[in-house]
Every structure is written in structure tokens, then in C-alpha cells.
Amino acid sequence: MKTRMCVFVCVATGGGEPSPASDKPKESSGQPLARGPAGLSSQRLWRGWSWSQGSCFQSSRREKYGNVFKTHLLGRPLIRVTGAEHVRKILMGEHHLVSTEWPRSTRMLLGPNTVANSIGDIHRHKRKVFSKIFSHEALESYLPKIQLVIQDTLRMWSSNPEPINVYYESQKLTFRMAIRVLLGFCISDEELTRLFEVYQQFVENVFSLPVDLPFSGYRRGIRARETLQKGLEKAIREKLQNTQGKDYSDALDILIESGKEHGKELTMQELKDGTLELIFAAYATTASASTSLVMQLLKHPGVLEKLREELRSQGILHNGCLTSSSLHYLDCVIKEVLRLFTPISGGYRTVLQTFELDGFQIPKGWSVMYSIRDTHDTAPVFKDVDVFDPDRFGQDRTEDKDGRFHYLPFGGGVRTCLGKHLAKLFLKALAIELASTSRFELATRTFPRITLVPVVHPVDGLKVKFFGLDSNQNEILTETETMLGATV
């Protein structure tokens, strides 16, 4: 999926001096954009991997070279694209102007049977099969289970006498949600922890250089994938043999049935690749957005209080209900988190046929990277783009309604993120539980800086101390605190 290309964005823009698209070619000449550097050296490449200068670096490149400019990625020409008008042409040109092409390491590690790796008619078919997983009916069936996982996690956070690393714990939370809720696997907590640790290693190396040497990141990723596939096959077989006592159809059930409905029963390898992709889709980006949500509620207590007032007015503060369609401010908060802290930078495409963009010809075979984050940062429809302001999406302003491609945290076109409604549902459920059952405070003197690699997250993970709240918004004392209070 598009949501994992941010590392390559950083490589492309961090290592060499891009060439401006300054020499507009004659319409009949067939010449491409102005030539750029011959390519990135290894030293520059690795400097790109560690890049974390953020949007300031990107804005300086944009101001110097414009919204469409050329750079290089691993020796290949790359066109970086910003702005709703240009991004729209890329996204709507899927399958005829451009096509998704993942780096070799990513293709190999995700597997050949995934939606991300498919193109053309195969991609259309797979999206139909997977779309039922994220239908309205399916999401309604997942919601009670998602809420239980979140509630249990927040209780653990609040009972911990020490501050927690929000980003790391959010990764554990989203992994647990994917395994327990989406896939319906009944595995022990010990096995869940083991798989999470292996999955961490898999994700860390999914964008590694495709060099298959004994101690390379790519080889570590392959070993992690093999271990995960064994664990997933075992869980799938156990699940298929034990279908009694279930009160809802999970994503794996729906995937299997949807495959049959479309005339193709999925093989075990397809099921393993499909489950791995579902975990991948639900994991890093949702954990990133969850961490950004906590940070912004910490930075803006007025937003948190306004959210609590809305929940209170709807009579759902503390009752865990997420069925009301009138939680407008909650919607605005989630939208603003995704606008200002979009988990991923953008998407990467290969040009299928030469086409014109902003007056320049983009040659067949070149690569194009469209930037979601830069497009949000420069969208003229948003006022004070650097300010966290959920009310910009309120009914009085609706800044996002003035252009379809100015706001695109989940991409767009035929490859728009299949799991976007699940992600928003999860974030809303988390926000409700945070507002209802928790008080939380920053455990460090200042807020950490943000890095964009591999997804948006605080460099220290965001250290926060959580406290439980009862139904009257009073702090729940831990057992130790209660004992100490009784002896005073």
C-alpha cells in the first residue's frame, strides 16, 4: 500500500541536490525535465536513511525548485510532486499513466499475493475481495472487540507506576488489535509477545536495501518473514479447525468467504500473505496516528475538554458507545490529527507512458513521488496550516470541502487506502476512551521533536504518565496509593 513509501521519499530528497524543472521543453521536442545529478552515492544514500529534518527541509526544497522537480533515487530519475492539481493527475492516472512499483526488498518481504504488489485487473480483483473486510457491516462487528482491546490497554497503562513509551505501546496495541480482532486468532499472550517482537524486526527491514548478505537488513527481514509465516500458518489452521463459539465474522473469515464468492478459494500461501498484509496495514500508520493524537491532546487541554463536553452532552462519556453520528467535534479532532501529522509522506509510482505535468514532460520509465504531507502544508484552503485547529473542519468553516485533493491522508484514486475507515474508527474509539477514562501528563520537561522515518513519531516515543478516571472523572488510586493513604 501507499502508506509505506515515506522512507524512500527521504532517500530521494535527502541525499543530493535536486535539479529545478526550470527549462520548459518545447511541446514537440519530447525532451524531459532539466537534467539532474548522476545519482546518489552510497554515502549520500545512507545519510538519506537517517534523515529526520522534517517539513522544514522539504519546504526549502519546494521553495527553491517548485512543486514539480527532479531528483534521483538509487541512480534513477525521480520526479517529486506537490499540490492538489498535480497529485490528482498522478492518483487518477493509476493503471494507464502510472503504476505502483514497490522496491524489490518490499515486494519480496510483503509477498507476491498482496494487494500492494498487484496491478491492473489482478489489483481490481483483489480489492473487491478485500473490500468486504472494511465494509460498514464488518466495521460494526469489529467495534465492540476493538473497544475492549483499547480499554484493557488503557487500564494497563494507568496501572503502570512508571511513564510509558506511547509510540511503542501503541504499536503493541495496534498489533494486538490486528491479531485478536481483525484475524480472530486465539493465541496465548506469550505467543502474541513473541510474534510482536518478530514483527518489529520484519517492519524495521521491509525497506532495507535488497542486498542478500548474512548480516544485511534484508536477510534479517527474510528470516523474520519466515518465522511470521510459520506462526501465521499455525494460527490459521487452528482457526479453521475451531469455528465454534464465535459471535462475529472477523476479517479472515470474510476474506475466505469473499474469495469463494469471487470464484477463487484462497490457497494457504495467499491467506498467509493476506494476513501479513492486513497486520502491516493496521500496524505502523495507526500507531503513528494514535501517538500524534495523545500528543495533541496533551498540548491542547482545551481540545480535550471540548471533546469531553461533546461526549457528555451526548450521554456517552464513560459508557463506551460509538454509535452516535453527531460526534462532530470528535470527527474534527481526528481529521486535524491526520492533516497535520499524516503518518506517511506520500506514494511512489512508475510512469507507464510519457505525459505532461505542470508544463513538463515526464518520460516513460521514470519514477514519480507524490507528497501528501507537502500538499497538506501548502494547500491554500487551509488557514494557519501549522496550527492544530480541529475547528477548521467544523460546519462553520469546512476548509476541506474546497478541493478534493487538498486533503488526502489516505491517498486517493483506485489505490486509496482500503483500511481508512477502520483506522478512523480505531482513532475515534481511542479518543473516546482517553477522554472518558484517563488523565495523562507529559513525563519529560519538553515535548520531543518529531521524526518522519519510517512514519511520523516522536524521537523518544513520547513518555507519558497515565492515571485512571472513574465515572465521575475522579482519579482512580492504584492499590499502592490506597494502602499508603490508609496508613496516613
PDB file of N, CA and C in Angstrom, residues 370-402:
ATOM      1  N   TYR A 370       4.505  11.378  -5.215  1.00  0.00           N
ATOM      2  CA  TYR A 370       3.591  12.459  -4.855  1.00  0.00           C
ATOM      3  C   TYR A 370       3.622  12.623  -3.338  1.00  0.00           C
ATOM      4  N   SER A 371       3.660  13.864  -2.875  1.00  0.00           N
ATOM      5  CA  SER A 371       3.812  14.146  -1.456  1.00  0.00           C
ATOM      6  C   SER A 371       2.481  14.540  -0.823  1.00  0.00           C
ATOM      7  N   ILE A 372       2.015  13.706   0.089  1.00  0.00           N
ATOM      8  CA  ILE A 372       0.802  14.014   0.845  1.00  0.00           C
ATOM      9  C   ILE A 372       1.091  15.133   1.842  1.00  0.00           C
ATOM     10  N   ARG A 373       2.180  14.983   2.571  1.00  0.00           N
ATOM     11  CA  ARG A 373       2.488  15.940   3.640  1.00  0.00           C
ATOM     12  C   ARG A 373       2.733  17.341   3.080  1.00  0.00           C
ATOM     13  N   ASP A 374       3.507  17.439   2.012  1.00  0.00           N
ATOM     14  CA  ASP A 374       3.761  18.749   1.412  1.00  0.00           C
ATOM     15  C   ASP A 374       2.483  19.368   0.857  1.00  0.00           C
ATOM     16  N   THR A 375       1.622  18.527   0.289  1.00  0.00           N
ATOM     17  CA  THR A 375       0.359  19.023  -0.246  1.00  0.00           C
ATOM     18  C   THR A 375      -0.513  19.590   0.864  1.00  0.00           C
ATOM     19  N   HIS A 376      -0.563  18.917   2.004  1.00  0.00           N
ATOM     20  CA  HIS A 376      -1.292  19.458   3.151  1.00  0.00           C
ATOM     21  C   HIS A 376      -0.683  20.784   3.612  1.00  0.00           C
ATOM     22  N   ASP A 377       0.640  20.828   3.642  1.00  0.00           N
ATOM     23  CA  ASP A 377       1.333  22.020   4.151  1.00  0.00           C
ATOM     24  C   ASP A 377       1.144  23.240   3.257  1.00  0.00           C
ATOM     25  N   THR A 378       0.900  23.009   1.977  1.00  0.00           N
ATOM     26  CA  THR A 378       0.811  24.127   1.039  1.00  0.00           C
ATOM     27  C   THR A 378      -0.601  24.369   0.517  1.00  0.00           C
ATOM     28  N   ALA A 379      -1.568  23.581   0.959  1.00  0.00           N
ATOM     29  CA  ALA A 379      -2.939  23.719   0.450  1.00  0.00           C
ATOM     30  C   ALA A 379      -3.502  25.100   0.784  1.00  0.00           C
ATOM     31  N   PRO A 380      -3.914  25.864  -0.203  1.00  0.00           N
ATOM     32  CA  PRO A 380      -4.421  27.217   0.051  1.00  0.00           C
ATOM     33  C   PRO A 380      -5.745  27.231   0.803  1.00  0.00           C
ATOM     34  N   VAL A 381      -6.440  26.095   0.847  1.00  0.00           N
ATOM     35  CA  VAL A 381      -7.746  26.057   1.522  1.00  0.00           C
ATOM     36  C   VAL A 381      -7.604  26.066   3.036  1.00  0.00           C
ATOM     37  N   PHE A 382      -6.408  25.726   3.550  1.00  0.00           N
ATOM     38  CA  PHE A 382      -6.200  25.677   4.995  1.00  0.00           C
ATOM     39  C   PHE A 382      -5.575  26.972   5.488  1.00  0.00           C
ATOM     40  N   LYS A 383      -6.156  27.541   6.520  1.00  0.00           N
ATOM     41  CA  LYS A 383      -5.643  28.762   7.142  1.00  0.00           C
ATOM     42  C   LYS A 383      -4.714  28.382   8.293  1.00  0.00           C
ATOM     43  N   ASP A 384      -3.601  29.094   8.421  1.00  0.00           N
ATOM     44  CA  ASP A 384      -2.641  28.824   9.500  1.00  0.00           C
ATOM     45  C   ASP A 384      -2.320  27.331   9.555  1.00  0.00           C
ATOM     46  N   VAL A 385      -1.683  26.841   8.494  1.00  0.00           N
ATOM     47  CA  VAL A 385      -1.511  25.399   8.301  1.00  0.00           C
ATOM     48  C   VAL A 385      -0.705  24.737   9.410  1.00  0.00           C
ATOM     49  N   ASP A 386       0.141  25.480  10.120  1.00  0.00           N
ATOM     50  CA  ASP A 386       0.966  24.892  11.165  1.00  0.00           C
ATOM     51  C   ASP A 386       0.267  24.828  12.518  1.00  0.00           C
ATOM     52  N   VAL A 387      -0.934  25.348  12.602  1.00  0.00           N
ATOM     53  CA  VAL A 387      -1.672  25.400  13.867  1.00  0.00           C
ATOM     54  C   VAL A 387      -2.610  24.208  13.970  1.00  0.00           C
ATOM     55  N   PHE A 388      -2.604  23.543  15.140  1.00  0.00           N
ATOM     56  CA  PHE A 388      -3.548  22.454  15.392  1.00  0.00           C
ATOM     57  C   PHE A 388      -4.898  23.073  15.736  1.00  0.00           C
ATOM     58  N   ASP A 389      -5.833  22.974  14.813  1.00  0.00           N
ATOM     59  CA  ASP A 389      -7.119  23.667  14.944  1.00  0.00           C
ATOM     60  C   ASP A 389      -8.241  22.781  14.408  1.00  0.00           C
ATOM     61  N   PRO A 390      -8.784  21.877  15.239  1.00  0.00           N
ATOM     62  CA  PRO A 390      -9.861  20.995  14.772  1.00  0.00           C
ATOM     63  C   PRO A 390     -11.068  21.734  14.214  1.00  0.00           C
ATOM     64  N   ASP A 391     -11.315  22.954  14.689  1.00  0.00           N
ATOM     65  CA  ASP A 391     -12.497  23.695  14.242  1.00  0.00           C
ATOM     66  C   ASP A 391     -12.441  24.061  12.765  1.00  0.00           C
ATOM     67  N   ARG A 392     -11.262  23.932  12.129  1.00  0.00           N
ATOM     68  CA  ARG A 392     -11.182  24.214  10.702  1.00  0.00           C
ATOM     69  C   ARG A 392     -12.090  23.260   9.918  1.00  0.00           C
ATOM     70  N   PHE A 393     -12.385  22.098  10.489  1.00  0.00           N
ATOM     71  CA  PHE A 393     -13.250  21.124   9.824  1.00  0.00           C
ATOM     72  C   PHE A 393     -14.691  21.208  10.321  1.00  0.00           C
ATOM     73  N   GLY A 394     -14.972  22.180  11.185  1.00  0.00           N
ATOM     74  CA  GLY A 394     -16.328  22.352  11.702  1.00  0.00           C
ATOM     75  C   GLY A 394     -17.291  22.826  10.636  1.00  0.00           C
ATOM     76  N   GLN A 395     -18.584  22.767  10.970  1.00  0.00           N
ATOM     77  CA  GLN A 395     -19.624  23.090   9.990  1.00  0.00           C
ATOM     78  C   GLN A 395     -19.571  24.547   9.547  1.00  0.00           C
ATOM     79  N   ASP A 396     -19.009  25.418  10.380  1.00  0.00           N
ATOM     80  CA  ASP A 396     -18.939  26.839  10.020  1.00  0.00           C
ATOM     81  C   ASP A 396     -17.815  27.138   9.039  1.00  0.00           C
ATOM     82  N   ARG A 397     -16.795  26.267   8.976  1.00  0.00           N
ATOM     83  CA  ARG A 397     -15.631  26.554   8.146  1.00  0.00           C
ATOM     84  C   ARG A 397     -15.411  25.520   7.040  1.00  0.00           C
ATOM     85  N   THR A 398     -15.448  24.241   7.381  1.00  0.00           N
ATOM     86  CA  THR A 398     -15.300  23.149   6.404  1.00  0.00           C
ATOM     87  C   THR A 398     -14.214  23.435   5.369  1.00  0.00           C
ATOM     88  N   GLU A 399     -13.017  23.696   5.861  1.00  0.00           N
ATOM     89  CA  GLU A 399     -11.926  24.054   4.957  1.00  0.00           C
ATOM     90  C   GLU A 399     -11.567  22.940   3.979  1.00  0.00           C
ATOM     91  N   ASP A 400     -11.866  21.697   4.362  1.00  0.00           N
ATOM     92  CA  ASP A 400     -11.506  20.570   3.497  1.00  0.00           C
ATOM     93  C   ASP A 400     -12.482  20.385   2.337  1.00  0.00           C
ATOM     94  N   LYS A 401     -13.569  21.120   2.316  1.00  0.00           N
ATOM     95  CA  LYS A 401     -14.570  20.925   1.267  1.00  0.00           C
ATOM     96  C   LYS A 401     -14.241  21.691  -0.008  1.00  0.00           C
ATOM     97  N   ASP A 402     -13.212  22.518   0.028  1.00  0.00           N
ATOM     98  CA  ASP A 402     -12.905  23.381  -1.111  1.00  0.00           C
ATOM     99  C   ASP A 402     -11.932  22.761  -2.104  1.00  0.00           C
TER     100      ASP A 402
END
